[in-house]
Short mmCIF file of C-alpha atoms in Angstrom, two decimals:
data_model
loop_
_atom_site.label_atom_id
_atom_site.label_comp_id
_atom_site.label_asym_id
_atom_site.label_seq_id
_atom_site.Cartn_x
_atom_site.Cartn_y
_atom_site.Cartn_z
CA UNK A 1 -228.02 -220.08 -81.73
CA UNK A 2 -227.31 -216.55 -80.48
CA UNK A 3 -224.10 -215.94 -78.57
CA UNK A 4 -223.74 -213.43 -75.75
CA UNK A 5 -221.76 -210.52 -77.13
CA UNK A 6 -218.59 -209.61 -75.29
CA UNK A 7 -217.64 -205.94 -75.06
CA UNK A 8 -214.30 -205.15 -76.69
CA UNK A 9 -212.81 -201.70 -76.04
CA UNK A 10 -210.36 -202.03 -78.91
CA UNK A 11 -210.46 -204.58 -81.71
CA UNK A 12 -207.24 -206.42 -82.47
CA UNK A 13 -206.36 -209.40 -84.63
CA UNK A 14 -206.54 -211.54 -81.49
CA UNK A 15 -210.04 -210.20 -80.81
CA UNK A 16 -211.24 -211.58 -84.14
CA UNK A 17 -209.78 -215.03 -83.50
CA UNK A 18 -211.38 -215.00 -80.04
CA UNK A 19 -214.71 -214.02 -81.58
CA UNK A 20 -214.57 -217.01 -83.90
CA UNK A 21 -213.84 -219.31 -80.96
CA UNK A 22 -216.84 -217.85 -79.12
CA UNK A 23 -219.09 -218.24 -82.17
CA UNK A 24 -219.58 -214.47 -82.31
CA UNK A 25 -220.03 -213.05 -85.81
CA UNK A 26 -217.70 -210.32 -87.08
CA UNK A 27 -218.97 -207.20 -88.88
CA UNK A 28 -216.77 -205.45 -91.42
CA UNK A 29 -217.40 -202.44 -93.67
CA UNK A 30 -215.34 -200.23 -95.95
CA UNK A 31 -214.37 -196.60 -95.40
CA UNK A 32 -212.10 -194.31 -97.38
CA UNK A 33 -212.35 -190.98 -95.54
CA UNK A 34 -212.38 -189.48 -92.05
CA UNK A 35 -216.09 -188.64 -91.83
CA UNK A 36 -217.40 -192.01 -92.97
CA UNK A 37 -214.86 -193.91 -90.87
CA UNK A 38 -215.90 -191.98 -87.75
CA UNK A 39 -219.53 -193.01 -88.26
CA UNK A 40 -218.68 -196.66 -89.01
CA UNK A 41 -216.38 -196.89 -86.00
CA UNK A 42 -218.98 -195.25 -83.75
CA UNK A 43 -221.57 -197.80 -84.85
CA UNK A 44 -219.51 -200.63 -83.35
CA UNK A 45 -218.28 -202.29 -86.55
CA UNK A 46 -215.32 -204.53 -85.68
CA UNK A 47 -213.24 -204.12 -88.84
CA UNK A 48 -212.91 -201.20 -91.24
CA UNK A 49 -211.46 -202.13 -94.61
CA UNK A 50 -209.75 -199.38 -96.56
CA UNK A 51 -210.40 -201.27 -99.75
CA UNK A 52 -208.93 -200.80 -103.18
CA UNK A 53 -212.63 -200.53 -104.06
CA UNK A 54 -211.90 -196.82 -103.49
CA UNK A 55 -210.78 -197.02 -107.11
CA UNK A 56 -214.41 -197.65 -108.10
CA UNK A 57 -216.34 -195.82 -105.38
CA UNK A 58 -214.24 -192.69 -104.91
CA UNK A 59 -212.49 -192.30 -108.28
CA UNK A 60 -215.02 -193.81 -110.69
CA UNK A 61 -212.72 -196.38 -112.30
CA UNK A 62 -214.21 -199.53 -113.82
CA UNK A 63 -211.86 -201.81 -111.86
CA UNK A 64 -209.69 -201.71 -108.73
CA UNK A 65 -206.48 -201.86 -110.79
CA UNK A 66 -205.69 -198.15 -111.31
CA UNK A 67 -205.44 -197.09 -107.66
CA UNK A 68 -201.87 -196.48 -106.49
CA UNK A 69 -200.03 -197.22 -103.27
CA UNK A 70 -199.77 -193.48 -102.52
CA UNK A 71 -203.53 -193.09 -102.95
CA UNK A 72 -204.25 -196.07 -100.68
CA UNK A 73 -201.99 -194.56 -98.01
CA UNK A 74 -203.85 -191.24 -98.30
CA UNK A 75 -207.24 -192.91 -97.82
CA UNK A 76 -205.94 -195.10 -94.98
CA UNK A 77 -204.42 -192.13 -93.14
CA UNK A 78 -207.77 -190.33 -93.26
CA UNK A 79 -209.55 -193.38 -91.84
CA UNK A 80 -207.06 -194.06 -89.07
CA UNK A 81 -207.41 -190.52 -87.74
CA UNK A 82 -211.13 -191.13 -87.21
CA UNK A 83 -211.24 -194.42 -85.34
CA UNK A 84 -211.09 -195.24 -81.64
CA UNK A 85 -212.16 -198.92 -81.63
CA UNK A 86 -212.23 -200.64 -85.02
CA UNK A 87 -209.37 -202.63 -86.54
CA UNK A 88 -208.22 -200.89 -89.73
CA UNK A 89 -207.13 -203.18 -92.57
CA UNK A 90 -205.72 -201.74 -95.80
CA UNK A 91 -205.60 -203.37 -99.23
CA UNK A 92 -202.17 -203.47 -100.82
CA UNK A 93 -203.05 -202.35 -104.36
CA UNK A 94 -202.47 -204.20 -107.61
CA UNK A 95 -198.85 -204.24 -108.75
CA UNK A 96 -197.45 -203.52 -105.29
CA UNK A 97 -196.84 -207.06 -104.04
CA UNK A 98 -197.47 -209.78 -106.62
CA UNK A 99 -194.18 -209.90 -108.51
CA UNK A 100 -191.55 -209.56 -105.79
CA UNK A 101 -191.69 -210.45 -102.07
CA UNK A 102 -189.27 -207.60 -101.32
CA UNK A 103 -191.55 -205.12 -103.05
CA UNK A 104 -194.50 -206.60 -101.13
CA UNK A 105 -192.68 -205.96 -97.87
CA UNK A 106 -191.77 -202.40 -98.88
CA UNK A 107 -195.40 -201.69 -99.78
CA UNK A 108 -196.71 -203.13 -96.51
CA UNK A 109 -194.15 -201.17 -94.46
CA UNK A 110 -195.10 -197.93 -96.19
CA UNK A 111 -198.80 -198.51 -95.45
CA UNK A 112 -198.16 -199.27 -91.79
CA UNK A 113 -195.65 -196.44 -91.19
CA UNK A 114 -197.33 -193.70 -93.21
CA UNK A 115 -200.99 -194.39 -92.43
CA UNK A 116 -200.90 -195.93 -88.95
CA UNK A 117 -203.09 -198.83 -90.08
CA UNK A 118 -203.26 -202.07 -88.12
CA UNK A 119 -202.99 -204.68 -90.89
CA UNK A 120 -202.83 -205.20 -94.64
CA UNK A 121 -204.85 -207.37 -97.01
CA UNK A 122 -203.62 -209.22 -100.10
CA UNK A 123 -205.38 -211.26 -102.78
CA UNK A 124 -204.34 -214.79 -103.70
CA UNK A 125 -203.07 -218.04 -102.24
CA UNK A 126 -200.13 -220.19 -103.23
CA UNK A 127 -199.07 -217.70 -105.90
CA UNK A 128 -198.26 -215.02 -103.31
CA UNK A 129 -197.09 -217.29 -100.50
CA UNK A 130 -193.58 -215.84 -100.37
CA UNK A 131 -194.86 -212.26 -100.30
CA UNK A 132 -197.20 -213.12 -97.42
CA UNK A 133 -194.36 -214.77 -95.48
CA UNK A 134 -192.05 -211.80 -96.03
CA UNK A 135 -194.66 -209.34 -94.72
CA UNK A 136 -195.54 -211.52 -91.74
CA UNK A 137 -191.88 -212.01 -90.83
CA UNK A 138 -191.66 -208.23 -90.43
CA UNK A 139 -194.39 -208.37 -87.80
CA UNK A 140 -197.14 -206.94 -90.01
CA UNK A 141 -200.55 -208.67 -89.67
CA UNK A 142 -201.95 -209.98 -92.96
CA UNK A 143 -205.53 -210.70 -93.98
CA UNK A 144 -205.92 -212.98 -97.00
CA UNK A 145 -208.51 -212.79 -99.80
CA UNK A 146 -209.65 -215.80 -101.84
CA UNK A 147 -212.44 -216.65 -104.27
CA UNK A 148 -213.27 -213.78 -106.58
CA UNK A 149 -210.18 -211.59 -106.41
CA UNK A 150 -210.97 -208.29 -108.20
CA UNK A 151 -207.31 -207.50 -108.88
CA UNK A 152 -207.29 -210.57 -111.17
CA UNK A 153 -210.48 -209.64 -113.01
CA UNK A 154 -208.84 -209.67 -116.45
CA UNK A 155 -207.55 -213.19 -115.76
CA UNK A 156 -211.06 -214.38 -114.81
CA UNK A 157 -212.79 -212.28 -117.48
CA UNK A 158 -215.95 -212.07 -115.36
CA UNK A 159 -217.25 -211.23 -111.89
CA UNK A 160 -219.21 -214.48 -111.72
CA UNK A 161 -219.19 -216.89 -108.76
CA UNK A 162 -215.85 -218.67 -108.28
CA UNK A 163 -214.95 -222.23 -107.27
CA UNK A 164 -218.10 -223.90 -108.57
CA UNK A 165 -216.00 -226.63 -110.16
CA UNK A 166 -214.27 -229.25 -108.03
CA UNK A 167 -210.71 -228.41 -109.11
CA UNK A 168 -211.00 -224.71 -108.24
CA UNK A 169 -212.87 -225.51 -105.02
CA UNK A 170 -210.08 -227.87 -103.92
CA UNK A 171 -207.46 -225.23 -104.66
CA UNK A 172 -209.41 -222.66 -102.65
CA UNK A 173 -209.57 -224.97 -99.63
CA UNK A 174 -205.84 -225.69 -99.91
CA UNK A 175 -205.06 -221.98 -100.25
CA UNK A 176 -207.08 -221.17 -97.12
CA UNK A 177 -205.12 -223.73 -95.10
CA UNK A 178 -201.87 -222.44 -96.62
CA UNK A 179 -202.67 -218.85 -95.62
CA UNK A 180 -203.54 -219.94 -92.08
CA UNK A 181 -200.29 -221.90 -91.74
CA UNK A 182 -198.35 -218.94 -93.13
CA UNK A 183 -199.75 -216.81 -90.30
CA UNK A 184 -202.66 -214.81 -91.72
CA UNK A 185 -205.10 -213.74 -88.98
CA UNK A 186 -208.22 -213.85 -91.21
CA UNK A 187 -209.36 -214.41 -94.79
CA UNK A 188 -211.98 -212.66 -96.91
CA UNK A 189 -213.88 -215.13 -99.08
CA UNK A 190 -215.63 -213.45 -101.99
CA UNK A 191 -218.44 -214.76 -104.19
CA UNK A 192 -218.14 -218.52 -103.71
CA UNK A 193 -220.86 -221.16 -103.09
CA UNK A 194 -222.20 -221.03 -99.52
CA UNK A 195 -221.58 -224.74 -98.90
CA UNK A 196 -217.94 -224.43 -99.89
CA UNK A 197 -217.48 -221.30 -97.76
CA UNK A 198 -218.89 -223.12 -94.73
CA UNK A 199 -216.47 -226.01 -95.28
CA UNK A 200 -213.54 -223.58 -95.51
CA UNK A 201 -214.62 -221.75 -92.33
CA UNK A 202 -214.80 -225.05 -90.46
CA UNK A 203 -211.42 -226.23 -91.76
CA UNK A 204 -209.38 -223.32 -90.35
CA UNK A 205 -209.11 -221.71 -86.91
CA UNK A 206 -208.87 -218.14 -88.23
CA UNK A 207 -211.98 -216.09 -89.12
CA UNK A 208 -213.44 -216.32 -92.60
CA UNK A 209 -215.17 -213.09 -93.59
CA UNK A 210 -217.65 -213.55 -96.40
CA UNK A 211 -218.94 -211.32 -99.16
CA UNK A 212 -221.36 -213.29 -101.27
CA UNK A 213 -220.26 -216.45 -99.46
CA UNK A 214 -223.36 -217.33 -97.47
CA UNK A 215 -224.02 -217.38 -93.73
CA UNK A 216 -221.82 -220.31 -92.71
CA UNK A 217 -218.74 -218.13 -92.32
CA UNK A 218 -217.50 -216.13 -89.32
CA UNK A 219 -218.46 -212.65 -90.44
CA UNK A 220 -219.57 -210.44 -93.31
CA UNK A 221 -218.17 -207.48 -95.24
CA UNK A 222 -219.90 -205.07 -97.60
CA UNK A 223 -218.89 -201.88 -99.36
CA UNK A 224 -220.47 -199.16 -97.24
CA UNK A 225 -221.51 -196.98 -100.18
CA UNK A 226 -223.40 -199.96 -101.63
CA UNK A 227 -225.22 -200.96 -98.45
CA UNK A 228 -226.39 -197.42 -97.66
CA UNK A 229 -227.61 -196.86 -101.20
CA UNK A 230 -225.23 -194.11 -102.29
CA UNK A 231 -224.36 -196.24 -105.30
CA UNK A 232 -227.10 -197.75 -107.47
CA UNK A 233 -225.30 -199.40 -110.40
CA UNK A 234 -224.04 -202.42 -108.43
CA UNK A 235 -226.79 -204.95 -107.66
CA UNK A 236 -225.38 -208.40 -106.81
CA UNK A 237 -227.54 -210.97 -105.05
CA UNK A 238 -225.51 -210.74 -101.84
CA UNK A 239 -226.05 -206.99 -101.38
CA UNK A 240 -228.65 -205.82 -98.87
CA UNK A 241 -229.38 -202.09 -99.00
CA UNK A 242 -230.10 -200.70 -95.54
CA UNK A 243 -230.75 -197.14 -96.76
CA UNK A 244 -231.55 -195.32 -99.99
CA UNK A 245 -229.23 -192.36 -99.52
CA UNK A 246 -229.15 -191.65 -103.24
CA UNK A 247 -232.84 -190.69 -103.13
CA UNK A 248 -232.63 -188.93 -99.76
CA UNK A 249 -229.59 -186.88 -100.70
CA UNK A 250 -231.00 -185.97 -104.09
CA UNK A 251 -234.18 -184.76 -102.40
CA UNK A 252 -232.21 -182.69 -99.91
CA UNK A 253 -230.07 -181.09 -102.61
CA UNK A 254 -233.11 -180.26 -104.72
CA UNK A 255 -234.88 -178.71 -101.73
CA UNK A 256 -231.77 -176.66 -100.89
CA UNK A 257 -231.63 -175.34 -104.45
CA UNK A 258 -235.32 -174.36 -104.31
CA UNK A 259 -234.86 -172.62 -100.96
CA UNK A 260 -231.85 -170.66 -102.24
CA UNK A 261 -233.62 -169.58 -105.41
CA UNK A 262 -236.81 -168.59 -103.57
CA UNK A 263 -234.90 -166.62 -100.95
CA UNK A 264 -236.16 -168.87 -98.14
CA UNK A 265 -232.59 -169.80 -97.20
CA UNK A 266 -231.10 -168.27 -95.16
CA UNK A 267 -233.96 -167.01 -93.01
CA UNK A 268 -233.67 -164.47 -90.18
CA UNK A 269 -232.44 -167.09 -87.70
CA UNK A 270 -229.75 -168.34 -90.07
CA UNK A 271 -227.85 -165.10 -90.47
CA UNK A 272 -225.81 -162.72 -88.31
#
């Protein structure tokens, strides 16, 4: 059933909770730079995630692990300068919060103070409970992330679907409730069975944002470069490509090169 969309001038954490109550789906995309963030924000996307996926997309690393806190702050600062409406959430990178709640708080404070972001995101449940509490106690909004958690890829050994077995599914449900009780305003649920994701979304009052988690959740997130076809190597089942920018950009660059070499560019109207 479609729900009448309410106009929100500025998206906040409360907005997202209200949207869930209203049955209104939440759209979320990644951005890592000013220009892309300006376009995403202008399109009316509710949440912009400055993801540690910048490690893959922007720097070409195989995993999200190498990106540093300083680099995340740089990307986040660029994004924040572009937006007028979207909520900006920033991943705290690997190694900046898992081992010590005090370090987690220091990392979150640096992101908020130096980038101007609106919230941070962390991966994990019970294992990082104390870090989440420490950040929240400082008044910093936290988004959780359960299911496939890319920062733990070497622990999993694979990017396959998570929580297919009963034991892991039960832990995921418990972790979602734990994160809600701790004070998280939303949770990303990545690459888990759709039925399980729906159960989780119905068991908590905070929004569940899915990526590869079916349509029974409260919203969806994709990596922008994947969904507009700038990247071609990544082809999971959950990815829908809305553009083929790789082909369009390649064609434009090739045409530019031909025009330069032929002397067609610049023409009389394109010079002083």
